[in-house]
Structures are given as C-alpha cells and as structure tokens.
Amino acid sequence: MSLRARAPMHEPTVEMSPTVGDEVKCTTCYMCACRCGIKVYLKNGAVRYIEGNRDHPVNRGVLCAKGSAGIMQHYSPARLAKPLLRVGERGEGAFKEIEWDEALDLAASWLAEVRAKDPRKLAFFTGRDQSQAFTGWWASQYGTPNHAAHGGFCSVNMAAAGLYTFGGSFWEFGEPDWAHTKYFLLFGVAEDHASNPIKMGLAKLKEAGAKFVSVNPVRTGYSAIADEWIGIRPGTDGLFVFALVHELLRAGRVDLDYLARYTNVGWLVVDAPGTARDGLFARGPDGEPLVWDRVRDAPASAHDPDAAPALHGAVSLPDGTRAVPAFEHIVRRYSAQEFAPEAVAERTGVPAATIRRVAAELAEAAFDKEIVLDIPWTDWAGRRHAHMVGRPVSMHAMRGISAHSNGFHTCRAIHLLQILLGTIDCPGGFRYKPPFPRPTPPPVKPAGHPGQVAAGKPLPGPPLGFPTAPEDLLVEADGTPRRIDKAFSWEAPLAAHGMMHTVIANAAAGDPYPVDLLFMYMANMAWNSSMDVPGTLAALTAKDPETGAYRIPRIIYSDAFFSETVPYADLILPDTTYLERWDCISMLDRPICEADGPADSIRQPVVAPDRDVRPFQDVLLELGARIGLPGMTDEAGNARYPGGYADYLVHHERAPGIGSLAGWRGADGKTHGRGAPNPGQLDRYVENGCFWHMTLPESQRYYRHANRDYLEWATEFGLLGAPERIVFQLYSEVLQRFRLAARGHGDVRPPARERARIETYFDPLPIWYPPFEEAAIEAADYPLHALTQRPMAMYHSWGSQNAWLRQIHAANPLYMNRETATRLGIADGDWVRITSHHGRIEAQARLMDGVNPETVWTWNAIGKRAGAWNLDPRAPEATRGFLLNHVISELLPERAGGYRYSNSDPVTGQAAWYDLRVKVERIGPAAARAHEPAFATLPRPPGMAPAPATVRFGAADGRGGCGA
Ligand code: SF4
C-alpha cells in the first residue's frame, strides 16, 4: 500500500501515502442515501480511515466529507449503549437500563397483544432506513396496513408523478446521460441528494462543454457552478415549465414521431360530457385503447404497430362516440395565453425573454444537435432500427419541486416537457436505472381493505402500492380513511409512500381511530422530521383527561443515537452503527443500479459492537419469530432465519427465485437475478467489494420502455412481469377515473366534502395552482417564502452531531436577499424574528445576493434541542441553531365546515413543507432576544458518559473511540 515519493538521495524520504491500517474491509457508506462503496481501514481492531472504493459503480472512488467523517459517526459520544425502559413521564428522559431479554419480551408481548385484537392498532413507521423492502414485508406478515417509511415527507410527489407518467422517476431511479447530454436543466436540487453521482456527472458536463442551467430560488451548491442560475419564486416551477411548453408548441419544436411511437398522445379521449365515459379512453372490443389511423381513416388499436395515429382534430367512432386525440387536449391547454411567457413572468420571477431563450436553447439542443449512435436495436414490435437517435437534453429534479402542495403536478409538467422533446431514455436524455422502467404505474395495489385485515392474520399484500381507480382506495363505505395516516383515502388517493408526517397527530387525536402501539425506527419525529415540533411533542405526551393514560398508549423506538425522539418513547431498542451490521441495498427496494446495468450491494459488519446494542433488522426478525409471524417461523414454530438478517438476505425468496440480492444466485452461485438461494452468496459479495454489478449489452441501454431485447431480459431477470412495452401516460386516465367519481359516477365515490377537491386536483393533464398555504393566508402579512435545504456536508440530524462535520456547520443563520433585508432594516448578523401563521422563532440573519428576493432560507437539521445528541447544552446547535419546522403547520388553516386538511399535496399526500410563508422582523443584537421557541434541556440517558469538551479521534484509548 505504501507509495514513496522519489527524492534525491540527500533529502529525507517523505511518506506520501502511509499505511493507515493493518486490515481493510469493503462495505457501503451510510452517511447519506447515495450508497457509495467504501474501504474501511482498521488498526488494532479500530476504524482508522475510510476511503472511496475505486471499483464501485456508484462513486468510482469518490468520497465526500460526510463519507470520510463516518469514523466520528461510528465513535459518536451520542451512541446508545443498552435497551432503555422509561421510568418517568414521557419527555422527561428518565429511563432505566434493561437487558435485551426483558426488552424483547416486553416488545413481543405488546406486539402480540395488539395483533391478537386488531393488527391495525399497530402503527409501524420508519425513517430514512435502507431496508424498506424488508420492513414493509414485516408489516404485511404482522397484518397491519399502517406502515410506511419517510417518503411522504421527502419526495413522493417526484416518485409518483414519474411512475404514473413514464414508469420511472428522478432521484435514484434514473440519471441524465452524463456522457452525451448537451443541455442539462436542474430543478430544485440542493447539494445533498445523489451527492457524489451528481458531482461526478456535473464534472463530466463541464469537461464536455454542455450547458448547465439550474432553476432554484437559492444559488448554492450545484447552482453555484451552473452556467445559468434561474432564481425562480418557490412553488411556481410548474408555471415556468408550462411557459416553456407553450413556446415549444408555438414554434412547432416537439418530437411528433417520438410522441406517436412511445406515448398515449394519439389515444382517443371520449368527449361525452356528463357521462361515466367522459375523459376516458375510447376502447375496442378487448378493452384496448383506440387511435384514429390517418392512413386508413379508421379507428385502430393503439397496440397496432402499423397504425399512424392522428394527433389533432375530433373524430366520430362507429358507435357515434365523439373522441379527440389526447394531444389535441395538450395543445389546447398549453397554447392558451395564460401560459405565455409574459403571463407567467411576474408570478415566477423569471423574465419572459429568459423563458423564450431557454425554450429556444432546449429546442436547439434537442433537434439541432441530435446524436446518432451506430447501435442497432429492435423495438417492441420487432422492427429493427439501425441507429439510436438521441435528443441531448436532460433534466433532473428533487425536493424543491416535490415538497409543495402542487408538487405532483409540477413533477408531471417536467416529465411532459421532457417527453415533448423526446428525451426519455435516449442518448443524451434522461436514462432509466433498472429495475425501471416499470408499467405506468407499477402493478402493485395497497392492501388493507375491509376483510384483508384480521386478528392474528397477515395482510394478503404490501401496505403500499399504486391505486389506479377509486376501488383501490383504503376507505370505509362512508369514505372514512382506513389507515392511521389517511394515505390512500380521498384526502390523498395516490399516497404511494404513505404519510408518516400525519401519524403522530392523527394517533393522538384518534382520527380516524386511536392506535395501541406506535413503533418507529430511525425517524427523529420529535424534532427535525416533523413539520410542527411543538404540536408533535404535545401529541406524543397527550393524555386522556379522564383516565390519565397516554393517548398513544405505547411507543417503541429504535435508533443508534440519543436523538430528540428517544425521551418520548417508552421502550428503546438501541441499534448499531452502519459499520457494525449486515445490510442490503436491494433491487426490491431502492437499488444502486446504473443506467448501463443493474447493481446491488451489502454492508458487512466491519467491526463488532462494543456496546450492548443489536441491529434493528435482527431485532425485527427476532420479534417476528417470538410472536409467530408466518414468514418468520417454520411449520414447527421455530425461527425461520435463526442467523438473523444475514440469514434472511440469503434465504428469503419474495417470489420463486427472487430474493433480496440479485448477484451470485443458484446452488452454484453462477446465475444472477433469478435463481435458488446460494448459501455462499454473502461471501461472494464480500470478495467482490460488497457489491454486484452487470453491464447491459449496448443494444439494451436506451429506449428500454420499447426495446424488445431489454424487455425480454428484464422479464427473465425478474424485473418485469411480462415483456410488454411501457407507454408514457401524458394524459392520465387514472386521474380522470377519480375525477369521474367526484362527478358522481361509479360505485366508489368521494364524500360530499371531498368532491370539489378531487374534481379540481385530479386533472388528467398537469395543472398549476398556487401552493395551499399561500392561497390560505394574506400574502401581505407573510410576504416571504421560507425554505430549508441540506448542506453538502450533512445529511439529516445524524450528520449534524458528527464532531468533524460540526466544524463545517455548527449553527445555521437565516439567509436573506441583501436588497430585501436592507428594505426591512436588517443588517448582516442582526437577530430576526420569523413569524408564520402558525408560530415564531428567532435566528441570526446573514445577507447574500444569490437568493430570490422574496425568499429566505436556512440549512436543515442543524438546530438541536439542548442536551440531545450528547452535545453540550450550550453548543451552537442549541443556542444559535434553529429549525424552520417549528413554524410549519401540519394542518392547513380551517375551511368552511371546520375541517382542517393535512398540509400536503392533495394527490399524493406529500408533506408541503416548502409552502411555508413568513414575515421577518429585526429584533436587534443578541442581547435583545427572547429565545423562542424554548424547550427544556434533555438529560442524558443512563449509561451514557458525558461527551468530552473536545471530541478527537483516538484520544480516548489510543485505538479508536473519541476522547478529550
Ligand atoms: S455521497 Fe453519501 S454515500 Fe457517498 S460518500 Fe458521501 S455520504 Fe457516503
């Protein structure tokens, strides 16, 4: 390992790359969600150094600050050390240490009691864990539909809009064709998501001279190195995109061939107002959608590869039905003057001339810089193509779009723009990563209907899925939600990731019903993972005034660290760090695939825990076995996976031949994708650097939604159920079905209160409307948008307690536009009061130029509650850090009739925390502060030593660990 610099004989030798460890183990980083491959150097059995794995498909050796600082995460003074049982009141933080046997007995007895009565009374929710395929399966085996991870808080709008439109999505489900793109448009992405992959991709773009345009109210991170920054007003991206579409349609710069071949724009939409068919697709005798064949001047099946669909006009079908191609609806809507650049300029804050120029540049890159790759391929109908033609425009978007109450439609709008330009899965465009593309939407429905939930029984399917009609909703006959979070109800019909942000408030209010047990993992819901922290703390501690019992009777929580949520639970199951356990980044969940081929990976225990802690996944399997869950016990009632999660990873089959890991399957370990369990599988992964990867043949790397060879391979591999082409749904019949229900058609209809809402927001084409909070308040009272974003050096609250990363950010100011601040009499460094319709906080203002004038913003999750995370109560995080969450309401202002909807997107239930509006007033210097909001200092749990005043690696014992 040691490299020595060549030096003249008379100079001392300089050790340029000293040996830092006596052992190296590969695993997967978990300091953010990108899942880079890492090499961990150990010295005397302690973690000494982490570097990127150069062979790994995700990061190719690149490691960020967070990844390097994993050492200090692992040796954090905030690690929990033993199971804890609450002995005081919730929130006081009074616990006693207990043994694991007692903890597991207690948890199992609570779980068994609920399951024997009504499994729905268990609410099981997890945060940003990476084992959701496993935890969802566990919930199904238990029998509760009340399960989800953090997606409803994060970016379900992004995922659902993509999956319902083109069977893929931004974020980790796809990526720009970095090698070929010539124009890259980035919407609402801070510098955290897809961190290393985007950085590496941007470097490629810069080297190739491609243009990079970032649309974002804040110019930091990626936006800071963009060729052009468009500082849009938050929540108006949809209008901006519609204006681009307007310009492209006006100029005739859309790819009609691509549209006719790969999308439903030629499908005929029934025009029969007032009937149950209005707005649905006209269908033939076998239910196939119809097009109007221009050549034969007659209707034809949309699946007939020889049909030449008309895209304009209206037709009369043989039975007299009047119908219009979907494209006619698209052209009519977005050609309207309301979407002309001048009409949206003021609202978006983007000048009309800029919109026109960007539209022209997009068209120029797509059509005048067309790429032709000499790669023959075969389409879904068996037609051979000599080349792959690319439109080198790519786009990417994330939470800045997603976390608004109009986010679902804005995400759909971006996909509309991409598809009109013909840039999905073509050279230079946006590329799917396996297992995508999948059908639009994937053919999985949420379980939890009446009759599917029964005492002592598993669910017949997964708790999460993709409804395609009102019949798929989880509602009672009168429309009452059947899930505790109200996902898949009329309030949020397409809530594909659940609505974790509503669980605690709903459970405390008994709306739609009370629960008996709340079980959470790795979700800091008592602090930065809730929109309304004081409200959440009140809900967690609320008692029935008559009985004095907690409204949420029991709470189990598992976490590796002493987060703000720990004091609010009754039983704590301490987890390991990511370097101490087996883990799996599975293709059943959110894999690490590349556009060029599938991949998955594992984590292996690099070191053994030095505390009395256990991996949460092992604990879940143990609890499942103790209470006799069917998937976790054999016929004799013994544990099916006695070797814990590692045993499960190798031997569990979700379907015959399909397991958690795709590599080295089959008895001989020579098959990939589908194959019998291989007892030596984990050894093969470890030998290969803890990942498996394969590269698809060139002919299968583009046009995969319609590429016969890819579709057949994906079916054989187990990614698709059948090798059928995936047609992009620019016009969504699914949304129209819900809208028809609101108009009184069908057997399952929304209650009267929900009808207008469903009618409005279930438009089959993308729409724009003002974010709900903005529409509900007086804009003059709260004139500024307030946003939060993660810094590049931190990820959630884990990172902001890390001794090395705290040296980069230890407190977060409120960043303001310099001119706006000056107008308000606020100088750089002044303390300010931030007030929303819901609450107020104080922060220190910092002035900058690169931010939209109507927007203030801060870094997320740096503010900490005093005492939590074993930080000094006087730490900057507690005294100068703050969370915008404190002023975000979980509920929208009351409507006529007294009902308060969740502060969420009305289609998917995505938490709309970027809708926040505030006013900002100068307080003065720090001495003038009132210190709002104020929370009591949390005491350290038993068994946790006080953190040293200065945390340094290796200072405690000379091996690893942290000390003074
Ligand atoms: S980008 Fe994320 S996964 Fe990759 S090294 Fe950094 S923290 Fe680790």
PDB file of N, CA and C in Angstrom, residues 790-833:
ATOM      1  N   ARG A 790     -30.603  20.926   2.745  1.00  0.00           N
ATOM      2  CA  ARG A 790     -29.481  20.312   3.459  1.00  0.00           C
ATOM      3  C   ARG A 790     -28.162  20.796   2.882  1.00  0.00           C
ATOM      4  N   PRO A 791     -27.165  20.995   3.756  1.00  0.00           N
ATOM      5  CA  PRO A 791     -25.849  21.345   3.227  1.00  0.00           C
ATOM      6  C   PRO A 791     -25.159  20.114   2.665  1.00  0.00           C
ATOM      7  N   MET A 792     -24.162  20.353   1.840  1.00  0.00           N
ATOM      8  CA  MET A 792     -23.449  19.243   1.217  1.00  0.00           C
ATOM      9  C   MET A 792     -22.739  18.381   2.259  1.00  0.00           C
ATOM     10  N   ALA A 793     -22.399  18.985   3.378  1.00  0.00           N
ATOM     11  CA  ALA A 793     -21.588  18.268   4.365  1.00  0.00           C
ATOM     12  C   ALA A 793     -22.417  17.508   5.397  1.00  0.00           C
ATOM     13  N   MET A 794     -23.733  17.569   5.291  1.00  0.00           N
ATOM     14  CA  MET A 794     -24.540  16.911   6.330  1.00  0.00           C
ATOM     15  C   MET A 794     -25.777  16.266   5.734  1.00  0.00           C
ATOM     16  N   TYR A 795     -26.294  15.291   6.455  1.00  0.00           N
ATOM     17  CA  TYR A 795     -27.473  14.579   5.991  1.00  0.00           C
ATOM     18  C   TYR A 795     -28.350  14.273   7.201  1.00  0.00           C
ATOM     19  N   HIS A 796     -29.520  14.830   7.288  1.00  0.00           N
ATOM     20  CA  HIS A 796     -30.396  14.644   8.438  1.00  0.00           C
ATOM     21  C   HIS A 796     -29.645  15.003   9.733  1.00  0.00           C
ATOM     22  N   SER A 797     -30.232  14.598  10.860  1.00  0.00           N
ATOM     23  CA  SER A 797     -29.616  15.006  12.116  1.00  0.00           C
ATOM     24  C   SER A 797     -28.423  14.141  12.486  1.00  0.00           C
ATOM     25  N   TRP A 798     -28.228  12.992  11.822  1.00  0.00           N
ATOM     26  CA  TRP A 798     -27.057  12.174  12.166  1.00  0.00           C
ATOM     27  C   TRP A 798     -25.784  12.966  11.908  1.00  0.00           C
ATOM     28  N   GLY A 799     -25.766  13.634  10.752  1.00  0.00           N
ATOM     29  CA  GLY A 799     -24.536  14.303  10.336  1.00  0.00           C
ATOM     30  C   GLY A 799     -24.221  15.517  11.168  1.00  0.00           C
ATOM     31  N   SER A 800     -25.253  16.183  11.654  1.00  0.00           N
ATOM     32  CA  SER A 800     -25.005  17.453  12.331  1.00  0.00           C
ATOM     33  C   SER A 800     -24.630  17.248  13.798  1.00  0.00           C
ATOM     34  N   GLN A 801     -24.422  16.005  14.251  1.00  0.00           N
ATOM     35  CA  GLN A 801     -23.866  15.773  15.583  1.00  0.00           C
ATOM     36  C   GLN A 801     -22.457  15.230  15.467  1.00  0.00           C
ATOM     37  N   ASN A 802     -21.965  15.133  14.239  1.00  0.00           N
ATOM     38  CA  ASN A 802     -20.685  14.494  13.968  1.00  0.00           C
ATOM     39  C   ASN A 802     -19.544  15.489  14.252  1.00  0.00           C
ATOM     40  N   ALA A 803     -18.596  15.076  15.084  1.00  0.00           N
ATOM     41  CA  ALA A 803     -17.582  16.021  15.576  1.00  0.00           C
ATOM     42  C   ALA A 803     -16.803  16.686  14.444  1.00  0.00           C
ATOM     43  N   TRP A 804     -16.539  15.966  13.359  1.00  0.00           N
ATOM     44  CA  TRP A 804     -15.799  16.583  12.258  1.00  0.00           C
ATOM     45  C   TRP A 804     -16.717  17.481  11.427  1.00  0.00           C
ATOM     46  N   LEU A 805     -17.922  17.013  11.163  1.00  0.00           N
ATOM     47  CA  LEU A 805     -18.817  17.807  10.307  1.00  0.00           C
ATOM     48  C   LEU A 805     -19.318  19.052  11.028  1.00  0.00           C
ATOM     49  N   ARG A 806     -19.394  18.985  12.345  1.00  0.00           N
ATOM     50  CA  ARG A 806     -19.814  20.177  13.108  1.00  0.00           C
ATOM     51  C   ARG A 806     -18.823  21.322  12.937  1.00  0.00           C
ATOM     52  N   GLN A 807     -17.612  20.980  12.546  1.00  0.00           N
ATOM     53  CA  GLN A 807     -16.636  22.053  12.333  1.00  0.00           C
ATOM     54  C   GLN A 807     -16.922  22.812  11.029  1.00  0.00           C
ATOM     55  N   ILE A 808     -17.744  22.229  10.188  1.00  0.00           N
ATOM     56  CA  ILE A 808     -18.128  22.917   8.941  1.00  0.00           C
ATOM     57  C   ILE A 808     -19.382  23.756   9.189  1.00  0.00           C
ATOM     58  N   HIS A 809     -20.386  23.134   9.815  1.00  0.00           N
ATOM     59  CA  HIS A 809     -21.614  23.872  10.148  1.00  0.00           C
ATOM     60  C   HIS A 809     -21.976  23.528  11.595  1.00  0.00           C
ATOM     61  N   ALA A 810     -21.972  24.496  12.475  1.00  0.00           N
ATOM     62  CA  ALA A 810     -22.395  24.225  13.849  1.00  0.00           C
ATOM     63  C   ALA A 810     -23.616  25.057  14.233  1.00  0.00           C
ATOM     64  N   ALA A 811     -23.959  26.019  13.395  1.00  0.00           N
ATOM     65  CA  ALA A 811     -25.161  26.827  13.636  1.00  0.00           C
ATOM     66  C   ALA A 811     -25.660  27.276  12.270  1.00  0.00           C
ATOM     67  N   ASN A 812     -26.941  27.541  12.188  1.00  0.00           N
ATOM     68  CA  ASN A 812     -27.483  27.920  10.884  1.00  0.00           C
ATOM     69  C   ASN A 812     -28.147  29.285  10.961  1.00  0.00           C
ATOM     70  N   PRO A 813     -27.736  30.224  10.137  1.00  0.00           N
ATOM     71  CA  PRO A 813     -28.415  31.519  10.102  1.00  0.00           C
ATOM     72  C   PRO A 813     -29.605  31.466   9.151  1.00  0.00           C
ATOM     73  N   LEU A 814     -30.371  32.536   9.155  1.00  0.00           N
ATOM     74  CA  LEU A 814     -31.424  32.704   8.152  1.00  0.00           C
ATOM     75  C   LEU A 814     -30.823  33.535   7.025  1.00  0.00           C
ATOM     76  N   TYR A 815     -30.714  32.956   5.857  1.00  0.00           N
ATOM     77  CA  TYR A 815     -30.149  33.681   4.720  1.00  0.00           C
ATOM     78  C   TYR A 815     -31.233  34.494   4.030  1.00  0.00           C
ATOM     79  N   MET A 816     -30.892  35.756   3.750  1.00  0.00           N
ATOM     80  CA  MET A 816     -31.851  36.666   3.113  1.00  0.00           C
ATOM     81  C   MET A 816     -31.205  37.374   1.930  1.00  0.00           C
ATOM     82  N   ASN A 817     -32.041  37.766   0.996  1.00  0.00           N
ATOM     83  CA  ASN A 817     -31.570  38.585  -0.108  1.00  0.00           C
ATOM     84  C   ASN A 817     -31.145  39.951   0.434  1.00  0.00           C
ATOM     85  N   ARG A 818     -29.982  40.412   0.009  1.00  0.00           N
ATOM     86  CA  ARG A 818     -29.409  41.626   0.564  1.00  0.00           C
ATOM     87  C   ARG A 818     -30.350  42.835   0.407  1.00  0.00           C
ATOM     88  N   GLU A 819     -30.932  42.982  -0.778  1.00  0.00           N
ATOM     89  CA  GLU A 819     -31.790  44.152  -1.010  1.00  0.00           C
ATOM     90  C   GLU A 819     -33.063  44.076  -0.170  1.00  0.00           C
ATOM     91  N   THR A 820     -33.625  42.872  -0.085  1.00  0.00           N
ATOM     92  CA  THR A 820     -34.839  42.697   0.717  1.00  0.00           C
ATOM     93  C   THR A 820     -34.559  43.036   2.178  1.00  0.00           C
ATOM     94  N   ALA A 821     -33.434  42.532   2.677  1.00  0.00           N
ATOM     95  CA  ALA A 821     -33.076  42.776   4.085  1.00  0.00           C
ATOM     96  C   ALA A 821     -32.885  44.268   4.333  1.00  0.00           C
ATOM     97  N   THR A 822     -32.205  44.919   3.422  1.00  0.00           N
ATOM     98  CA  THR A 822     -31.952  46.351   3.589  1.00  0.00           C
ATOM     99  C   THR A 822     -33.282  47.110   3.647  1.00  0.00           C
ATOM    100  N   ARG A 823     -34.209  46.709   2.793  1.00  0.00           N
ATOM    101  CA  ARG A 823     -35.531  47.352   2.792  1.00  0.00           C
ATOM    102  C   ARG A 823     -36.234  47.161   4.142  1.00  0.00           C
ATOM    103  N   LEU A 824     -35.963  46.024   4.795  1.00  0.00           N
ATOM    104  CA  LEU A 824     -36.597  45.739   6.091  1.00  0.00           C
ATOM    105  C   LEU A 824     -35.761  46.256   7.260  1.00  0.00           C
ATOM    106  N   GLY A 825     -34.662  46.935   6.954  1.00  0.00           N
ATOM    107  CA  GLY A 825     -33.819  47.494   8.018  1.00  0.00           C
ATOM    108  C   GLY A 825     -32.990  46.443   8.722  1.00  0.00           C
ATOM    109  N   ILE A 826     -32.716  45.348   8.068  1.00  0.00           N
ATOM    110  CA  ILE A 826     -31.974  44.245   8.693  1.00  0.00           C
ATOM    111  C   ILE A 826     -30.552  44.239   8.143  1.00  0.00           C
ATOM    112  N   ALA A 827     -29.597  44.233   9.046  1.00  0.00           N
ATOM    113  CA  ALA A 827     -28.186  44.201   8.637  1.00  0.00           C
ATOM    114  C   ALA A 827     -27.624  42.799   8.845  1.00  0.00           C
ATOM    115  N   ASP A 828     -26.526  42.532   8.158  1.00  0.00           N
ATOM    116  CA  ASP A 828     -25.859  41.234   8.282  1.00  0.00           C
ATOM    117  C   ASP A 828     -25.510  40.975   9.747  1.00  0.00           C
ATOM    118  N   GLY A 829     -25.940  39.845  10.279  1.00  0.00           N
ATOM    119  CA  GLY A 829     -25.637  39.498  11.658  1.00  0.00           C
ATOM    120  C   GLY A 829     -26.709  39.879  12.664  1.00  0.00           C
ATOM    121  N   ASP A 830     -27.692  40.661  12.253  1.00  0.00           N
ATOM    122  CA  ASP A 830     -28.788  41.007  13.167  1.00  0.00           C
ATOM    123  C   ASP A 830     -29.594  39.761  13.549  1.00  0.00           C
ATOM    124  N   TRP A 831     -30.190  39.825  14.724  1.00  0.00           N
ATOM    125  CA  TRP A 831     -31.143  38.782  15.095  1.00  0.00           C
ATOM    126  C   TRP A 831     -32.524  39.194  14.584  1.00  0.00           C
ATOM    127  N   VAL A 832     -33.260  38.197  14.079  1.00  0.00           N
ATOM    128  CA  VAL A 832     -34.579  38.487  13.499  1.00  0.00           C
ATOM    129  C   VAL A 832     -35.614  37.520  14.058  1.00  0.00           C
ATOM    130  N   ARG A 833     -36.840  37.967  13.991  1.00  0.00           N
ATOM    131  CA  ARG A 833     -37.967  37.107  14.379  1.00  0.00           C
ATOM    132  C   ARG A 833     -38.648  36.650  13.081  1.00  0.00           C
TER     133      ARG A 833
END
